[in-house]
Short mmCIF file of N, CA and C in Angstrom, two decimals:
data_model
loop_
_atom_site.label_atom_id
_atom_site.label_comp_id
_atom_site.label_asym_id
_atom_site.label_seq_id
_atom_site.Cartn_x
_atom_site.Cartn_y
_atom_site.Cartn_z
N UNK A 1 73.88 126.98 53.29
CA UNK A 1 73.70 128.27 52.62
C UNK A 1 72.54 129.02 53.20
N UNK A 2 71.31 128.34 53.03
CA UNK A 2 70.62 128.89 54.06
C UNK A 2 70.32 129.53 55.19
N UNK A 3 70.96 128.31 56.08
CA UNK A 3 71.14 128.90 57.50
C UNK A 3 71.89 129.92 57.44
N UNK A 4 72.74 130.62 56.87
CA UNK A 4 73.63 131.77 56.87
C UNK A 4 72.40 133.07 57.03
N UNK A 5 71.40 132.94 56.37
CA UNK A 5 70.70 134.19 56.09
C UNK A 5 69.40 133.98 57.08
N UNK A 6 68.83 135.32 57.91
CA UNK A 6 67.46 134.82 58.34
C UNK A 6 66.59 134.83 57.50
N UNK A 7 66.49 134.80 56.31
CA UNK A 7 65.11 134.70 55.46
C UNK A 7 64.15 133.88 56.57
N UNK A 8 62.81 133.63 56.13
CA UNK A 8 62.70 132.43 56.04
C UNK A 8 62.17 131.16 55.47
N UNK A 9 62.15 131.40 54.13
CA UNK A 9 61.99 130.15 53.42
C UNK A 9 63.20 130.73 51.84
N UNK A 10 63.46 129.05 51.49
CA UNK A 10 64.48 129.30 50.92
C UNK A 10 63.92 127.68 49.42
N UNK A 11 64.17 128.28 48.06
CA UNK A 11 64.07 126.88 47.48
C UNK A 11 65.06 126.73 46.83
N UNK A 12 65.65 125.40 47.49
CA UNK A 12 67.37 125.09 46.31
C UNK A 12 66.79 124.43 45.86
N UNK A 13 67.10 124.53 44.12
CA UNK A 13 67.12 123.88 42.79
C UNK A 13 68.27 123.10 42.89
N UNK A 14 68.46 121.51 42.26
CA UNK A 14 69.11 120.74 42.45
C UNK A 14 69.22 119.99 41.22
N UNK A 15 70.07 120.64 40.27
CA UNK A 15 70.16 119.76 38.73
C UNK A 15 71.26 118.07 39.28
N UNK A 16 70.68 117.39 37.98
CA UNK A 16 70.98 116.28 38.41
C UNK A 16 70.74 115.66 39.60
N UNK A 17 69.47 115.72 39.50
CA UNK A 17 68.59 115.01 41.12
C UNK A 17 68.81 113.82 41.45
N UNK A 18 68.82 113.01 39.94
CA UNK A 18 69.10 111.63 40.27
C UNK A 18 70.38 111.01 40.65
N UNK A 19 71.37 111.72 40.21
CA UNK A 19 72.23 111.14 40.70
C UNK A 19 72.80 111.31 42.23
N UNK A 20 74.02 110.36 42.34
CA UNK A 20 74.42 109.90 43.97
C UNK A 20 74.46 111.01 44.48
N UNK A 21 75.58 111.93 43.83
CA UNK A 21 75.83 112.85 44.33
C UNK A 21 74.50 113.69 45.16
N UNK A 22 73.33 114.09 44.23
CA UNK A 22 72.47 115.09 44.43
C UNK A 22 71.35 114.41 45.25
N UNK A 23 71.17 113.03 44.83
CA UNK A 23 70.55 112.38 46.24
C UNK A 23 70.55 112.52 47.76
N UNK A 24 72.34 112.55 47.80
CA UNK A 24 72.91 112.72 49.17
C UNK A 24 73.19 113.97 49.55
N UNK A 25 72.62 115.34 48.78
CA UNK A 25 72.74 116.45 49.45
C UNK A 25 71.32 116.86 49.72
N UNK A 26 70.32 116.35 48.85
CA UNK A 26 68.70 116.12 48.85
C UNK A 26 68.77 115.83 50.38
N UNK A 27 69.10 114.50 50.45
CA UNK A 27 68.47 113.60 52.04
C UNK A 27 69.48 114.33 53.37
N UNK A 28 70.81 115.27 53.14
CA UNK A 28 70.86 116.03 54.24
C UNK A 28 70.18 117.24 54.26
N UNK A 29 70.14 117.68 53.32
CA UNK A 29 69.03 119.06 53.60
C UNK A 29 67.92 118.81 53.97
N UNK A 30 67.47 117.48 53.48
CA UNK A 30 65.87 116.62 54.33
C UNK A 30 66.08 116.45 55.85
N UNK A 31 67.14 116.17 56.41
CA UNK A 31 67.14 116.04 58.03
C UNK A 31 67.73 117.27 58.71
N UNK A 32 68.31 118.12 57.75
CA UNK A 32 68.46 119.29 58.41
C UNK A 32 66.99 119.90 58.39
N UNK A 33 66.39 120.31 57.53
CA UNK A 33 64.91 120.88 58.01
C UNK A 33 64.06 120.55 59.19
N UNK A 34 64.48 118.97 58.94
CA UNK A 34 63.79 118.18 60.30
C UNK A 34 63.75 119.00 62.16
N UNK A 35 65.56 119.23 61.77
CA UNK A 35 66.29 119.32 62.82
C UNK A 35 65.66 121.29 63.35
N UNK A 36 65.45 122.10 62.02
CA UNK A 36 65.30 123.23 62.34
C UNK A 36 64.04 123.99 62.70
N UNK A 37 64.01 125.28 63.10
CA UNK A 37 62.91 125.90 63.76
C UNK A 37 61.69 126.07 62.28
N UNK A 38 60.07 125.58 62.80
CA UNK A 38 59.22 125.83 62.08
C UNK A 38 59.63 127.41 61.38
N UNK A 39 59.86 128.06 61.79
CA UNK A 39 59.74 129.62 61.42
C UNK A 39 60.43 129.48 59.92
N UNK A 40 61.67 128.50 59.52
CA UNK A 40 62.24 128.11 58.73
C UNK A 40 62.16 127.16 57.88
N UNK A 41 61.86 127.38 56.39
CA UNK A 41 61.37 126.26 55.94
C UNK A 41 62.56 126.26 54.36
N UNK A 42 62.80 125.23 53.69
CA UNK A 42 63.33 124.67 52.53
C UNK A 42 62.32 124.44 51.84
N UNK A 43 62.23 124.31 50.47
CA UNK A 43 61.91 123.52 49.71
C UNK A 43 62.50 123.08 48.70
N UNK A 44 62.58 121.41 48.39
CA UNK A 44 63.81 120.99 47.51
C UNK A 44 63.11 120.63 46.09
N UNK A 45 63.53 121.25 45.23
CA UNK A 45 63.08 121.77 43.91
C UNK A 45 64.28 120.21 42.85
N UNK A 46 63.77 119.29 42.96
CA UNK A 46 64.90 118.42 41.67
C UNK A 46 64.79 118.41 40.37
N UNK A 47 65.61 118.90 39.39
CA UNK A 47 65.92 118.47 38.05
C UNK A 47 66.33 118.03 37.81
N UNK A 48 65.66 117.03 36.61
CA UNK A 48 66.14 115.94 35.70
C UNK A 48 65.75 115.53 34.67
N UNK A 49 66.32 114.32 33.68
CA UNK A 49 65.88 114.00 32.49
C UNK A 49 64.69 113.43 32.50
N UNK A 50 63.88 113.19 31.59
CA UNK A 50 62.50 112.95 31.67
C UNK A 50 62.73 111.39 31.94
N UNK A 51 63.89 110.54 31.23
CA UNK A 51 64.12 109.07 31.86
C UNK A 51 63.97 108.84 33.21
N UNK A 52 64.70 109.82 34.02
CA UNK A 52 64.77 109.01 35.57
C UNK A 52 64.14 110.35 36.32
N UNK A 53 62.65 110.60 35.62
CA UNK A 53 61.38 111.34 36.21
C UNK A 53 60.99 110.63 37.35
N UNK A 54 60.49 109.80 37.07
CA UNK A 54 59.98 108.49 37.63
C UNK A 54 60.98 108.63 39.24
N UNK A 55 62.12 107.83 38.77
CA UNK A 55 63.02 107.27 40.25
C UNK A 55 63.06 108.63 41.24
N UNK A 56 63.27 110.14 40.26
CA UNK A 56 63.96 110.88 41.07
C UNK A 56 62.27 111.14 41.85
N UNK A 57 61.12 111.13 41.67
CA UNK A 57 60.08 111.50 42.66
C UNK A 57 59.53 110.63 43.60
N UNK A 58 59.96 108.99 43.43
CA UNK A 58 60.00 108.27 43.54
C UNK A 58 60.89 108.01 44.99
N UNK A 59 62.14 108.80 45.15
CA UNK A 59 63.10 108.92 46.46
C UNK A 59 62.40 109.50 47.30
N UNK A 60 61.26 110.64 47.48
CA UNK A 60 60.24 111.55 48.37
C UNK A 60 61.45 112.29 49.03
N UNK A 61 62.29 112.64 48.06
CA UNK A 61 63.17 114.12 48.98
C UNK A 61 63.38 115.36 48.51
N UNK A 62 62.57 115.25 47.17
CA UNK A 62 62.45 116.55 46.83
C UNK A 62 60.74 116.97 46.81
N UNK A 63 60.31 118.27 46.78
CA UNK A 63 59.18 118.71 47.12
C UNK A 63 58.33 118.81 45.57
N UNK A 64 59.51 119.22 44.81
CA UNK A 64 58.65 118.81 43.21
C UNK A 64 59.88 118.34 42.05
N UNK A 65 59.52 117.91 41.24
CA UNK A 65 60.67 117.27 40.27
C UNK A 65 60.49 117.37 39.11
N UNK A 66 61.19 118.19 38.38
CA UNK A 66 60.79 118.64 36.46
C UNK A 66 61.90 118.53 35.87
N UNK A 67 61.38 118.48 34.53
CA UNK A 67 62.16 117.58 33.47
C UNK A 67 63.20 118.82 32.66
N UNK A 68 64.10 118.52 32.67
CA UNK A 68 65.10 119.74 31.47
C UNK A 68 64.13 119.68 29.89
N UNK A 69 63.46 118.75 29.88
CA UNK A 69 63.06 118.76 28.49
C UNK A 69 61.78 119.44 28.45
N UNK A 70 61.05 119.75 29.24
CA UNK A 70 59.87 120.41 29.73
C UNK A 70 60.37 121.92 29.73
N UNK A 71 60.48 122.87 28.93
CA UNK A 71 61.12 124.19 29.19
C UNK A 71 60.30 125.00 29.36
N UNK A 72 59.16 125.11 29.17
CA UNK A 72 57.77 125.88 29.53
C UNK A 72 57.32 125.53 30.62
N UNK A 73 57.67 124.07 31.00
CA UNK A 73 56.88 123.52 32.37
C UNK A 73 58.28 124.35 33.41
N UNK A 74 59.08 124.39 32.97
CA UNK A 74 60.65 124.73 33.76
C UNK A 74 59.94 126.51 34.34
N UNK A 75 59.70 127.21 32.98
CA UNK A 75 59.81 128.87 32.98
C UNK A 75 58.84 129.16 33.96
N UNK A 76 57.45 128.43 33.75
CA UNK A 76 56.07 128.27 34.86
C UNK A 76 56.76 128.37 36.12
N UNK A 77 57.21 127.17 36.35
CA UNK A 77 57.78 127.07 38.09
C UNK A 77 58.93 127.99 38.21
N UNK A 78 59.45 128.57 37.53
CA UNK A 78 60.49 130.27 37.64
C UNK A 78 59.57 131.36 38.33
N UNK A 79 58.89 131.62 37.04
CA UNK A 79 58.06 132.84 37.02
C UNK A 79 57.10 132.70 38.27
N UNK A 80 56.12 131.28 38.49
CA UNK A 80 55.18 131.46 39.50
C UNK A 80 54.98 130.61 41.13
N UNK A 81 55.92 129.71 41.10
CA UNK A 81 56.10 128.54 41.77
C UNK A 81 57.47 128.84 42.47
N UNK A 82 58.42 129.27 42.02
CA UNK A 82 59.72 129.53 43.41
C UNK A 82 59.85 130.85 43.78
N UNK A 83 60.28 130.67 44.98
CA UNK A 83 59.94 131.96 46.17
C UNK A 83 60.80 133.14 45.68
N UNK A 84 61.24 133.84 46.58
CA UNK A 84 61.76 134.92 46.34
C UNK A 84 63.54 135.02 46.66
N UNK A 85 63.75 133.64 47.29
CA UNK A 85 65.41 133.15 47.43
C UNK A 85 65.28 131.79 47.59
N UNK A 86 66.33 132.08 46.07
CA UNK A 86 66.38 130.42 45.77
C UNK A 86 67.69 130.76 45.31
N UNK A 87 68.73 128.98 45.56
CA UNK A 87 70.02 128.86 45.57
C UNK A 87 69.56 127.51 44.33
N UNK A 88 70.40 127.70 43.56
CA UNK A 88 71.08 126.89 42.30
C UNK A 88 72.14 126.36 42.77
N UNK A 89 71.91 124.76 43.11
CA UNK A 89 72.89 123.76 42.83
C UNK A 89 73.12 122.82 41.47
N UNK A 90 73.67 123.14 41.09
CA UNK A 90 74.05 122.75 39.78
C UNK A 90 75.09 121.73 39.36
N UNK A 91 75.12 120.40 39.47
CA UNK A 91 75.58 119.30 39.58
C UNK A 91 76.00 119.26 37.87
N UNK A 92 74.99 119.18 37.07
CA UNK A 92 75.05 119.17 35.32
C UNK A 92 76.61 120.28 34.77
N UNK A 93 75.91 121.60 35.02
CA UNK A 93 76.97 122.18 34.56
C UNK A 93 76.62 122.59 32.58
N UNK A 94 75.46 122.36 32.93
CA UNK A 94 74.98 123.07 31.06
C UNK A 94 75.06 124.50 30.96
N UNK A 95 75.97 124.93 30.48
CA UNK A 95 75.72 126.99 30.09
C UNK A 95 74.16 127.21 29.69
N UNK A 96 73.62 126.48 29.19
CA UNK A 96 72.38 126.73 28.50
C UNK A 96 71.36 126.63 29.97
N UNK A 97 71.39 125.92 30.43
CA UNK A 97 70.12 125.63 31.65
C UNK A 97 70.73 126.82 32.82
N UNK A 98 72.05 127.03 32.74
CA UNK A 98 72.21 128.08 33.70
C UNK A 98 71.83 129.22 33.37
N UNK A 99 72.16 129.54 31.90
CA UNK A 99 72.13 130.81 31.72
C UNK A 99 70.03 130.89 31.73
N UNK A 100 69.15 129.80 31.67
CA UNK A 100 67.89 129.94 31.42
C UNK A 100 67.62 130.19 32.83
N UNK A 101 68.17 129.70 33.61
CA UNK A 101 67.89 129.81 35.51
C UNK A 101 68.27 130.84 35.70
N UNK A 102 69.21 131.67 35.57
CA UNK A 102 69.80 133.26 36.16
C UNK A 102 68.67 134.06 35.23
N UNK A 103 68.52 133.92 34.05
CA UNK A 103 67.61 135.04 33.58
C UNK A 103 66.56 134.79 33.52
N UNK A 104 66.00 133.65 34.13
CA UNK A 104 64.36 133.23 34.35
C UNK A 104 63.86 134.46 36.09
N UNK A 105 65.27 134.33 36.73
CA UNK A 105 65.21 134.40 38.16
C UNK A 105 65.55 135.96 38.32
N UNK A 106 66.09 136.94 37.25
CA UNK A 106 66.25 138.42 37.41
C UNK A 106 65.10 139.05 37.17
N UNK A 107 65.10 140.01 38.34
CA UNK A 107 64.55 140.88 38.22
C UNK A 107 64.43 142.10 38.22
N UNK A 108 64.16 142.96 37.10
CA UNK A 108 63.87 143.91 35.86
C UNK A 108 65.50 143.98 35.46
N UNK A 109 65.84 145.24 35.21
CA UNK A 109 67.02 145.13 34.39
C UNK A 109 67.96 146.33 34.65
N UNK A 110 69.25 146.00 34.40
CA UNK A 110 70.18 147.64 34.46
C UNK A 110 70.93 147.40 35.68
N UNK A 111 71.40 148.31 36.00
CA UNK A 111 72.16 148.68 37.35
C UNK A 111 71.54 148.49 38.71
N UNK A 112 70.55 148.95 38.37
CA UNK A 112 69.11 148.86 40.01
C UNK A 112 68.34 146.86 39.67
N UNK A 113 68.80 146.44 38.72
CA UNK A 113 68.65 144.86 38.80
C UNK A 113 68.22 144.13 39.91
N UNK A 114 67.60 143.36 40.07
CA UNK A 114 68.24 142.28 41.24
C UNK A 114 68.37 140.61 40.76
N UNK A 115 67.94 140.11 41.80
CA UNK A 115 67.75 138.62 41.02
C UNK A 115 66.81 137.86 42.60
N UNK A 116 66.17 137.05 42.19
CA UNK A 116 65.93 135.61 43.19
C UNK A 116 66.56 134.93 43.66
N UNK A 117 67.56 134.61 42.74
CA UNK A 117 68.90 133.63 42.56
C UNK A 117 69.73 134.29 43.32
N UNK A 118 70.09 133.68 45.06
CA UNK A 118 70.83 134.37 45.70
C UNK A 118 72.20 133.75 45.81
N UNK A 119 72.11 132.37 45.78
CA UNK A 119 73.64 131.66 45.50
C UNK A 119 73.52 130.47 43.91
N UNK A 120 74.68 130.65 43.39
CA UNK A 120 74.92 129.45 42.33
C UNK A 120 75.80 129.10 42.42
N UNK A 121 75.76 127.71 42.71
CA UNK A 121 77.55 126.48 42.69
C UNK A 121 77.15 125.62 42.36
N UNK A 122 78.11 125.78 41.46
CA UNK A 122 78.34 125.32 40.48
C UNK A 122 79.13 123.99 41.14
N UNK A 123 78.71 122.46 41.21
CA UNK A 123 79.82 121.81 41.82
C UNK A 123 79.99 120.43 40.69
N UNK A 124 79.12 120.26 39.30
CA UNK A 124 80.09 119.47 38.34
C UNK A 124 79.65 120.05 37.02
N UNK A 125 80.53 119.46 36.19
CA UNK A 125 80.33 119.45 35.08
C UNK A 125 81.26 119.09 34.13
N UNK A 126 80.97 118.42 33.33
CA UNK A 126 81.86 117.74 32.06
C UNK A 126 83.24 117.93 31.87
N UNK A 127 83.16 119.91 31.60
CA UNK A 127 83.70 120.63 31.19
C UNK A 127 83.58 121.94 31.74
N UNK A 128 84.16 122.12 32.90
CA UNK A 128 84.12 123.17 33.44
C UNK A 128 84.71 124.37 33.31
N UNK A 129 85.90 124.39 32.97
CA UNK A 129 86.50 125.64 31.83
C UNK A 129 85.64 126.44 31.15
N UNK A 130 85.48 125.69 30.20
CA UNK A 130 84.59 125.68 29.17
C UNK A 130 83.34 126.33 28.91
N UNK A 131 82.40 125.92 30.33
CA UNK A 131 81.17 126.34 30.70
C UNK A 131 81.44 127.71 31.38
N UNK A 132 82.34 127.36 32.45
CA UNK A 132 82.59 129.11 32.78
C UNK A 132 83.06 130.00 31.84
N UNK A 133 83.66 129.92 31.32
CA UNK A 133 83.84 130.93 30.24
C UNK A 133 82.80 131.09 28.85
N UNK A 134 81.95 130.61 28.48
CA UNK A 134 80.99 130.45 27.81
C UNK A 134 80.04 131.37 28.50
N UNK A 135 80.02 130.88 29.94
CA UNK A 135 78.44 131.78 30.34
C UNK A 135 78.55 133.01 31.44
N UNK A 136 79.83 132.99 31.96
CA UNK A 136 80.12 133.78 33.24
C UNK A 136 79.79 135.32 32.56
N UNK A 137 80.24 135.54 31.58
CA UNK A 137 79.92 137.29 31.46
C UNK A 137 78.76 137.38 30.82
N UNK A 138 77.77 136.51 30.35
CA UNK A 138 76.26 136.37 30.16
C UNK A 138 74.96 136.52 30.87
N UNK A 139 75.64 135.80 32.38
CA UNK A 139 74.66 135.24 33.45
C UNK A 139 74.59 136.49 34.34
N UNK A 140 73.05 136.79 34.21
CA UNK A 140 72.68 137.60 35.40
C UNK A 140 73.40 137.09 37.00
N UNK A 141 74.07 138.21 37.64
CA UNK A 141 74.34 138.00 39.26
C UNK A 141 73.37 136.88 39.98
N UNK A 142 73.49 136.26 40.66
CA UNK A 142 75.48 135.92 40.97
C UNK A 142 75.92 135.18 40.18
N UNK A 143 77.06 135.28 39.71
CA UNK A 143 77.68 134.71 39.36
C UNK A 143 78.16 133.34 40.19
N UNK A 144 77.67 132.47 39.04
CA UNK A 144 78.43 130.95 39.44
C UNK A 144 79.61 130.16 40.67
N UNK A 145 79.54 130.02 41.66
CA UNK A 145 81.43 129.94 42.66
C UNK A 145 81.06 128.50 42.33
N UNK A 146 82.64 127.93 42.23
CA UNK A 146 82.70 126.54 41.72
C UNK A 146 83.34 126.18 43.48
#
């Protein structure tokens, strides 16, 4: 996703850090940075439950790691701590944590809007129906691609 755009720094948020899935997109985006020009930089942002706090900082492939239950510690690193394009990978699939990430990440309001949040995919969740239709006409741009 990155490489598509010349920005150059980019922070993907990565719900469900701990698991397999988000591990193994953690540790290729870790050797793709490796692989790319200084001018270009990532930073891998993991969320998770305050249980597997511990393991997920513990792997050293994400750059910082906060808790869904921490929601003030969450809004802090919105508002002052992620850059100016950041991509939402979203493994969980909660309407509630999405819809707090798209409107943590807009900026001002109306038609002339924008956002931070330059991609969201959406790639699990419980109940995916469900969640898209719950939050899709709620959520500040972009909208969610599964």
């Amino acid at each position: 996703w990155a490489a598509k755009d010349n920005k150059n720094h980019w922070d993907i948020v990565i719900t469900s850090a701990s698991s397999k899935t988000s591990i193994g997109l953690a540790f290729a985006l870790q050797q793709q940075q490796k692989q790319e020009s200084k001018n270009h930089t990532t930073r891998l942002i993991g969320l998770t439950s305050a249980s597997n706090l511990e393991f997920t900082r513990q792997l050293n492939l994400y750059h910082s790691v906060l808790t869904y239950e921490q929601e003030d510690v969450l809004q802090d690193h919105m508002q002052h701590k992620w850059g100016e394009n950041v991509i939402l990978v979203d493994m969980r699939g909660t309407a509630s944590l999405m819809e707090m990430i798209h409107s943590g990440l807009a900026v001002g309001t109306g038609p002339s809007s924008s956002s931070r949040l330059k991609e969201s995919i959406l790639v699990g969740s419980t109940d995916y129906q469900h969640n898209r239709r719950s939050t899709s006409r709620r959520l500040c741009d972009p909208q969610p691609q599964f």
